Amino acid sequence: MSKQMKFDSEDEEFFGSVGSFGVPKFDNAMHGGVPRGFLVVGFTEVGSGCELFAKQFTSPAEEPDNTILISTNESQLEIARVFKKYNWPTDIAVRTLGEEYNARVLEKELLASRYRLEGFKLPDIQRLAQTRFVDDDTQDFLTEMTNEVMAMGPYFRAVI
Protein backbone atom coordinates (compact mmCIF):
# COMPACT_ATOMS: atom_id res chain seq x y z
CA MET A 1 0.00 0.00 0.00
CA SER A 2 1.53 3.31 -1.04
CA LYS A 3 1.46 6.33 1.20
CA GLN A 4 0.75 9.70 -0.39
CA MET A 5 3.14 12.34 0.93
CA LYS A 6 1.84 15.90 1.02
CA PHE A 7 4.50 18.59 1.19
CA ASP A 8 3.95 21.94 2.85
CA SER A 9 3.34 24.60 0.17
CA GLU A 10 5.75 26.99 1.93
CA ASP A 11 8.45 24.33 1.79
CA GLU A 12 7.78 23.72 -1.90
CA GLU A 13 7.99 27.45 -2.58
CA PHE A 14 11.20 27.82 -0.56
CA PHE A 15 13.03 24.70 -1.79
CA GLY A 16 11.62 24.51 -5.31
CA SER A 17 10.35 21.47 -7.17
CA VAL A 18 13.77 19.84 -7.59
CA GLY A 19 16.85 19.34 -5.44
CA SER A 20 20.41 19.67 -6.68
CA PHE A 21 22.70 16.69 -7.10
CA GLY A 22 25.55 18.96 -6.06
CA VAL A 23 27.08 18.71 -9.54
CA PRO A 24 25.91 21.57 -11.81
CA LYS A 25 26.54 19.71 -15.11
CA PHE A 26 24.72 16.65 -13.81
CA ASP A 27 21.84 18.84 -12.60
CA ASN A 28 21.53 20.26 -16.13
CA ALA A 29 21.60 16.79 -17.68
CA MET A 30 18.84 15.73 -15.27
CA HIS A 31 16.66 18.78 -16.08
CA GLY A 32 17.54 20.68 -12.92
CA GLY A 33 18.13 17.89 -10.41
CA VAL A 34 16.09 15.39 -8.45
CA PRO A 35 12.32 15.95 -8.20
CA ARG A 36 11.28 16.40 -4.56
CA GLY A 37 10.08 13.23 -2.90
CA PHE A 38 11.93 10.91 -5.28
CA LEU A 39 14.38 8.18 -4.39
CA VAL A 40 17.66 7.96 -6.25
CA VAL A 41 19.52 4.66 -6.26
CA GLY A 42 22.93 4.42 -7.87
CA PHE A 43 24.96 1.26 -8.35
CA THR A 44 28.64 1.75 -9.07
CA GLU A 45 31.86 -0.18 -9.33
CA VAL A 46 34.50 0.04 -6.63
CA GLY A 47 36.99 2.78 -7.42
CA SER A 48 34.64 4.70 -9.70
CA GLY A 49 34.40 7.73 -7.44
CA CYS A 50 31.07 6.85 -5.84
CA GLU A 51 32.25 7.93 -2.37
CA LEU A 52 33.12 11.39 -3.65
CA PHE A 53 29.81 11.64 -5.53
CA ALA A 54 27.93 10.58 -2.38
CA LYS A 55 29.58 13.35 -0.40
CA GLN A 56 28.95 15.84 -3.18
CA PHE A 57 25.27 14.82 -3.26
CA THR A 58 24.97 15.72 0.44
CA SER A 59 26.83 19.00 -0.05
CA PRO A 60 23.83 21.20 -1.02
CA ALA A 61 22.49 20.44 2.50
CA GLU A 62 19.49 22.74 2.21
CA GLU A 63 18.53 21.61 5.70
CA PRO A 64 21.58 20.26 7.55
CA ASP A 65 19.33 18.78 10.26
CA ASN A 66 17.62 16.72 7.56
CA THR A 67 20.81 15.57 5.81
CA ILE A 68 22.79 12.46 6.71
CA LEU A 69 25.75 10.66 5.17
CA ILE A 70 26.11 7.04 6.25
CA SER A 71 29.44 5.45 5.37
CA THR A 72 30.33 1.79 5.70
CA ASN A 73 34.07 2.04 5.14
CA GLU A 74 35.34 5.58 5.79
CA SER A 75 36.11 7.20 9.13
CA GLN A 76 34.71 10.47 10.45
CA LEU A 77 38.13 12.10 9.95
CA GLU A 78 38.42 10.99 6.31
CA ILE A 79 34.95 12.31 5.53
CA ALA A 80 35.55 15.62 7.33
CA ARG A 81 38.84 16.07 5.44
CA VAL A 82 37.09 15.76 2.06
CA PHE A 83 34.27 18.11 3.08
CA LYS A 84 36.79 20.73 4.22
CA LYS A 85 38.89 20.31 1.07
CA TYR A 86 35.91 21.21 -1.15
CA ASN A 87 34.41 23.78 1.27
CA TRP A 88 31.22 21.77 1.66
CA PRO A 89 29.11 22.27 4.80
CA THR A 90 30.27 20.17 7.73
CA ASP A 91 27.16 20.59 9.86
CA ILE A 92 25.36 17.54 8.43
CA ALA A 93 24.96 14.29 10.33
CA VAL A 94 27.59 11.67 9.53
CA ARG A 95 27.41 8.08 10.67
CA THR A 96 30.31 5.69 10.10
CA LEU A 97 29.11 2.10 10.44
CA GLY A 98 32.63 0.69 10.01
CA GLU A 99 33.89 2.61 13.03
CA GLU A 100 30.79 1.66 15.02
CA TYR A 101 31.27 -2.01 14.14
CA ASN A 102 34.91 -1.84 15.21
CA ALA A 103 33.98 -0.18 18.50
CA ARG A 104 31.02 -2.39 19.38
CA VAL A 105 31.84 -5.80 17.96
CA LEU A 106 35.52 -6.19 17.18
CA GLU A 107 36.67 -4.83 20.56
CA LYS A 108 34.99 -7.79 22.28
CA GLU A 109 36.73 -10.23 19.95
CA LEU A 110 40.03 -8.42 20.48
CA LEU A 111 39.67 -8.72 24.26
CA ALA A 112 39.06 -12.48 23.97
CA SER A 113 42.15 -12.76 21.74
CA ARG A 114 44.23 -10.91 24.34
CA TYR A 115 43.09 -13.34 27.02
CA ARG A 116 44.13 -16.28 24.81
CA LEU A 117 47.54 -14.69 24.14
CA GLU A 118 48.06 -14.28 27.88
CA GLY A 119 47.59 -18.01 28.32
CA PHE A 120 43.92 -18.21 29.26
CA LYS A 121 42.11 -21.24 27.90
CA LEU A 122 38.51 -21.09 26.63
CA PRO A 123 37.05 -22.56 29.88
CA ASP A 124 38.95 -19.87 31.84
CA ILE A 125 37.53 -17.10 29.63
CA GLN A 126 34.01 -18.53 29.95
CA ARG A 127 34.36 -18.75 33.74
CA LEU A 128 35.65 -15.16 33.82
CA ALA A 129 32.68 -14.02 31.71
CA GLN A 130 30.25 -15.65 34.16
CA THR A 131 31.68 -13.65 37.05
CA ARG A 132 31.29 -10.32 35.25
CA PHE A 133 28.39 -8.47 33.71
CA VAL A 134 27.91 -9.96 30.26
CA ASP A 135 26.55 -7.68 27.56
CA ASP A 136 24.30 -9.83 25.38
CA ASP A 137 23.33 -6.97 23.11
CA THR A 138 22.96 -8.03 19.50
CA GLN A 139 24.10 -5.37 17.05
CA ASP A 140 21.70 -4.70 14.19
CA PHE A 141 23.29 -1.87 12.26
CA LEU A 142 20.93 -2.15 9.29
CA THR A 143 17.81 -1.70 11.45
CA GLU A 144 19.39 1.20 13.35
CA MET A 145 20.34 2.90 10.08
CA THR A 146 16.88 2.36 8.56
CA ASN A 147 15.14 3.74 11.65
CA GLU A 148 17.40 6.80 11.66
CA VAL A 149 16.63 7.59 8.02
CA MET A 150 12.89 6.91 8.35
CA ALA A 151 12.66 9.27 11.34
CA MET A 152 13.76 12.22 9.20
CA GLY A 153 11.15 14.70 8.02
CA PRO A 154 10.15 15.58 4.44
CA TYR A 155 12.83 16.84 2.09
CA PHE A 156 15.48 14.77 3.80
CA ARG A 157 18.66 13.86 1.98
CA ALA A 158 20.26 10.57 3.01
CA VAL A 159 23.24 8.94 1.34
CA ILE A 160 24.43 5.46 2.22
GROMACS .gro file of C-alpha atoms in nm:
model
  160
    1MET     CA    1   0.000   0.000   0.000
    2SER     CA    2   0.153   0.331  -0.104
    3LYS     CA    3   0.146   0.633   0.120
    4GLN     CA    4   0.075   0.970  -0.039
    5MET     CA    5   0.314   1.234   0.093
    6LYS     CA    6   0.184   1.590   0.102
    7PHE     CA    7   0.450   1.859   0.119
    8ASP     CA    8   0.395   2.194   0.285
    9SER     CA    9   0.334   2.460   0.017
   10GLU     CA   10   0.575   2.699   0.193
   11ASP     CA   11   0.845   2.433   0.179
   12GLU     CA   12   0.778   2.372  -0.190
   13GLU     CA   13   0.799   2.745  -0.258
   14PHE     CA   14   1.120   2.782  -0.056
   15PHE     CA   15   1.303   2.470  -0.179
   16GLY     CA   16   1.162   2.451  -0.531
   17SER     CA   17   1.035   2.147  -0.717
   18VAL     CA   18   1.377   1.984  -0.759
   19GLY     CA   19   1.685   1.934  -0.544
   20SER     CA   20   2.041   1.967  -0.668
   21PHE     CA   21   2.270   1.669  -0.710
   22GLY     CA   22   2.555   1.896  -0.606
   23VAL     CA   23   2.708   1.871  -0.954
   24PRO     CA   24   2.591   2.157  -1.181
   25LYS     CA   25   2.654   1.971  -1.511
   26PHE     CA   26   2.472   1.665  -1.381
   27ASP     CA   27   2.184   1.884  -1.260
   28ASN     CA   28   2.153   2.026  -1.613
   29ALA     CA   29   2.160   1.679  -1.768
   30MET     CA   30   1.884   1.573  -1.527
   31HIS     CA   31   1.666   1.878  -1.608
   32GLY     CA   32   1.754   2.068  -1.292
   33GLY     CA   33   1.813   1.789  -1.041
   34VAL     CA   34   1.609   1.539  -0.845
   35PRO     CA   35   1.232   1.595  -0.820
   36ARG     CA   36   1.128   1.640  -0.456
   37GLY     CA   37   1.008   1.323  -0.290
   38PHE     CA   38   1.193   1.091  -0.528
   39LEU     CA   39   1.438   0.818  -0.439
   40VAL     CA   40   1.766   0.796  -0.625
   41VAL     CA   41   1.952   0.466  -0.626
   42GLY     CA   42   2.293   0.442  -0.787
   43PHE     CA   43   2.496   0.126  -0.835
   44THR     CA   44   2.864   0.175  -0.907
   45GLU     CA   45   3.186  -0.018  -0.933
   46VAL     CA   46   3.450   0.004  -0.663
   47GLY     CA   47   3.699   0.278  -0.742
   48SER     CA   48   3.464   0.470  -0.970
   49GLY     CA   49   3.440   0.773  -0.744
   50CYS     CA   50   3.107   0.685  -0.584
   51GLU     CA   51   3.225   0.793  -0.237
   52LEU     CA   52   3.312   1.139  -0.365
   53PHE     CA   53   2.981   1.164  -0.553
   54ALA     CA   54   2.793   1.058  -0.238
   55LYS     CA   55   2.958   1.335  -0.040
   56GLN     CA   56   2.895   1.584  -0.318
   57PHE     CA   57   2.527   1.482  -0.326
   58THR     CA   58   2.497   1.572   0.044
   59SER     CA   59   2.683   1.900  -0.005
   60PRO     CA   60   2.383   2.120  -0.102
   61ALA     CA   61   2.249   2.044   0.250
   62GLU     CA   62   1.949   2.274   0.221
   63GLU     CA   63   1.853   2.161   0.570
   64PRO     CA   64   2.158   2.026   0.755
   65ASP     CA   65   1.933   1.878   1.026
   66ASN     CA   66   1.762   1.672   0.756
   67THR     CA   67   2.081   1.557   0.581
   68ILE     CA   68   2.279   1.246   0.671
   69LEU     CA   69   2.575   1.066   0.517
   70ILE     CA   70   2.611   0.704   0.625
   71SER     CA   71   2.944   0.545   0.537
   72THR     CA   72   3.033   0.179   0.570
   73ASN     CA   73   3.407   0.204   0.514
   74GLU     CA   74   3.534   0.558   0.579
   75SER     CA   75   3.611   0.720   0.913
   76GLN     CA   76   3.471   1.047   1.045
   77LEU     CA   77   3.813   1.210   0.995
   78GLU     CA   78   3.842   1.099   0.631
   79ILE     CA   79   3.495   1.231   0.553
   80ALA     CA   80   3.555   1.562   0.733
   81ARG     CA   81   3.884   1.607   0.544
   82VAL     CA   82   3.709   1.576   0.206
   83PHE     CA   83   3.427   1.811   0.308
   84LYS     CA   84   3.679   2.073   0.422
   85LYS     CA   85   3.889   2.031   0.107
   86TYR     CA   86   3.591   2.121  -0.115
   87ASN     CA   87   3.441   2.378   0.127
   88TRP     CA   88   3.122   2.177   0.166
   89PRO     CA   89   2.911   2.227   0.480
   90THR     CA   90   3.027   2.017   0.773
   91ASP     CA   91   2.716   2.059   0.986
   92ILE     CA   92   2.536   1.754   0.843
   93ALA     CA   93   2.496   1.429   1.033
   94VAL     CA   94   2.759   1.167   0.953
   95ARG     CA   95   2.741   0.808   1.067
   96THR     CA   96   3.031   0.569   1.010
   97LEU     CA   97   2.911   0.210   1.044
   98GLY     CA   98   3.263   0.069   1.001
   99GLU     CA   99   3.389   0.261   1.303
  100GLU     CA  100   3.079   0.166   1.502
  101TYR     CA  101   3.127  -0.201   1.414
  102ASN     CA  102   3.491  -0.184   1.521
  103ALA     CA  103   3.398  -0.018   1.850
  104ARG     CA  104   3.102  -0.239   1.938
  105VAL     CA  105   3.184  -0.580   1.796
  106LEU     CA  106   3.552  -0.619   1.718
  107GLU     CA  107   3.667  -0.483   2.056
  108LYS     CA  108   3.499  -0.779   2.228
  109GLU     CA  109   3.673  -1.023   1.995
  110LEU     CA  110   4.003  -0.842   2.048
  111LEU     CA  111   3.967  -0.872   2.426
  112ALA     CA  112   3.906  -1.248   2.397
  113SER     CA  113   4.215  -1.276   2.174
  114ARG     CA  114   4.423  -1.091   2.434
  115TYR     CA  115   4.309  -1.334   2.702
  116ARG     CA  116   4.413  -1.628   2.481
  117LEU     CA  117   4.754  -1.469   2.414
  118GLU     CA  118   4.806  -1.428   2.788
  119GLY     CA  119   4.759  -1.801   2.832
  120PHE     CA  120   4.392  -1.821   2.926
  121LYS     CA  121   4.211  -2.124   2.790
  122LEU     CA  122   3.851  -2.109   2.663
  123PRO     CA  123   3.705  -2.256   2.988
  124ASP     CA  124   3.895  -1.987   3.184
  125ILE     CA  125   3.753  -1.710   2.963
  126GLN     CA  126   3.401  -1.853   2.995
  127ARG     CA  127   3.436  -1.875   3.374
  128LEU     CA  128   3.565  -1.516   3.382
  129ALA     CA  129   3.268  -1.402   3.171
  130GLN     CA  130   3.025  -1.565   3.416
  131THR     CA  131   3.168  -1.365   3.705
  132ARG     CA  132   3.129  -1.032   3.525
  133PHE     CA  133   2.839  -0.847   3.371
  134VAL     CA  134   2.791  -0.996   3.026
  135ASP     CA  135   2.655  -0.768   2.756
  136ASP     CA  136   2.430  -0.983   2.538
  137ASP     CA  137   2.333  -0.697   2.311
  138THR     CA  138   2.296  -0.803   1.950
  139GLN     CA  139   2.410  -0.537   1.705
  140ASP     CA  140   2.170  -0.470   1.419
  141PHE     CA  141   2.329  -0.187   1.226
  142LEU     CA  142   2.093  -0.215   0.929
  143THR     CA  143   1.781  -0.170   1.145
  144GLU     CA  144   1.939   0.120   1.335
  145MET     CA  145   2.034   0.290   1.008
  146THR     CA  146   1.688   0.236   0.856
  147ASN     CA  147   1.514   0.374   1.165
  148GLU     CA  148   1.740   0.680   1.166
  149VAL     CA  149   1.663   0.759   0.802
  150MET     CA  150   1.289   0.691   0.835
  151ALA     CA  151   1.266   0.927   1.134
  152MET     CA  152   1.376   1.222   0.920
  153GLY     CA  153   1.115   1.470   0.802
  154PRO     CA  154   1.015   1.558   0.444
  155TYR     CA  155   1.283   1.684   0.209
  156PHE     CA  156   1.548   1.477   0.380
  157ARG     CA  157   1.866   1.386   0.198
  158ALA     CA  158   2.026   1.057   0.301
  159VAL     CA  159   2.324   0.894   0.134
  160ILE     CA  160   2.443   0.546   0.222
   0.00000   0.00000   0.00000
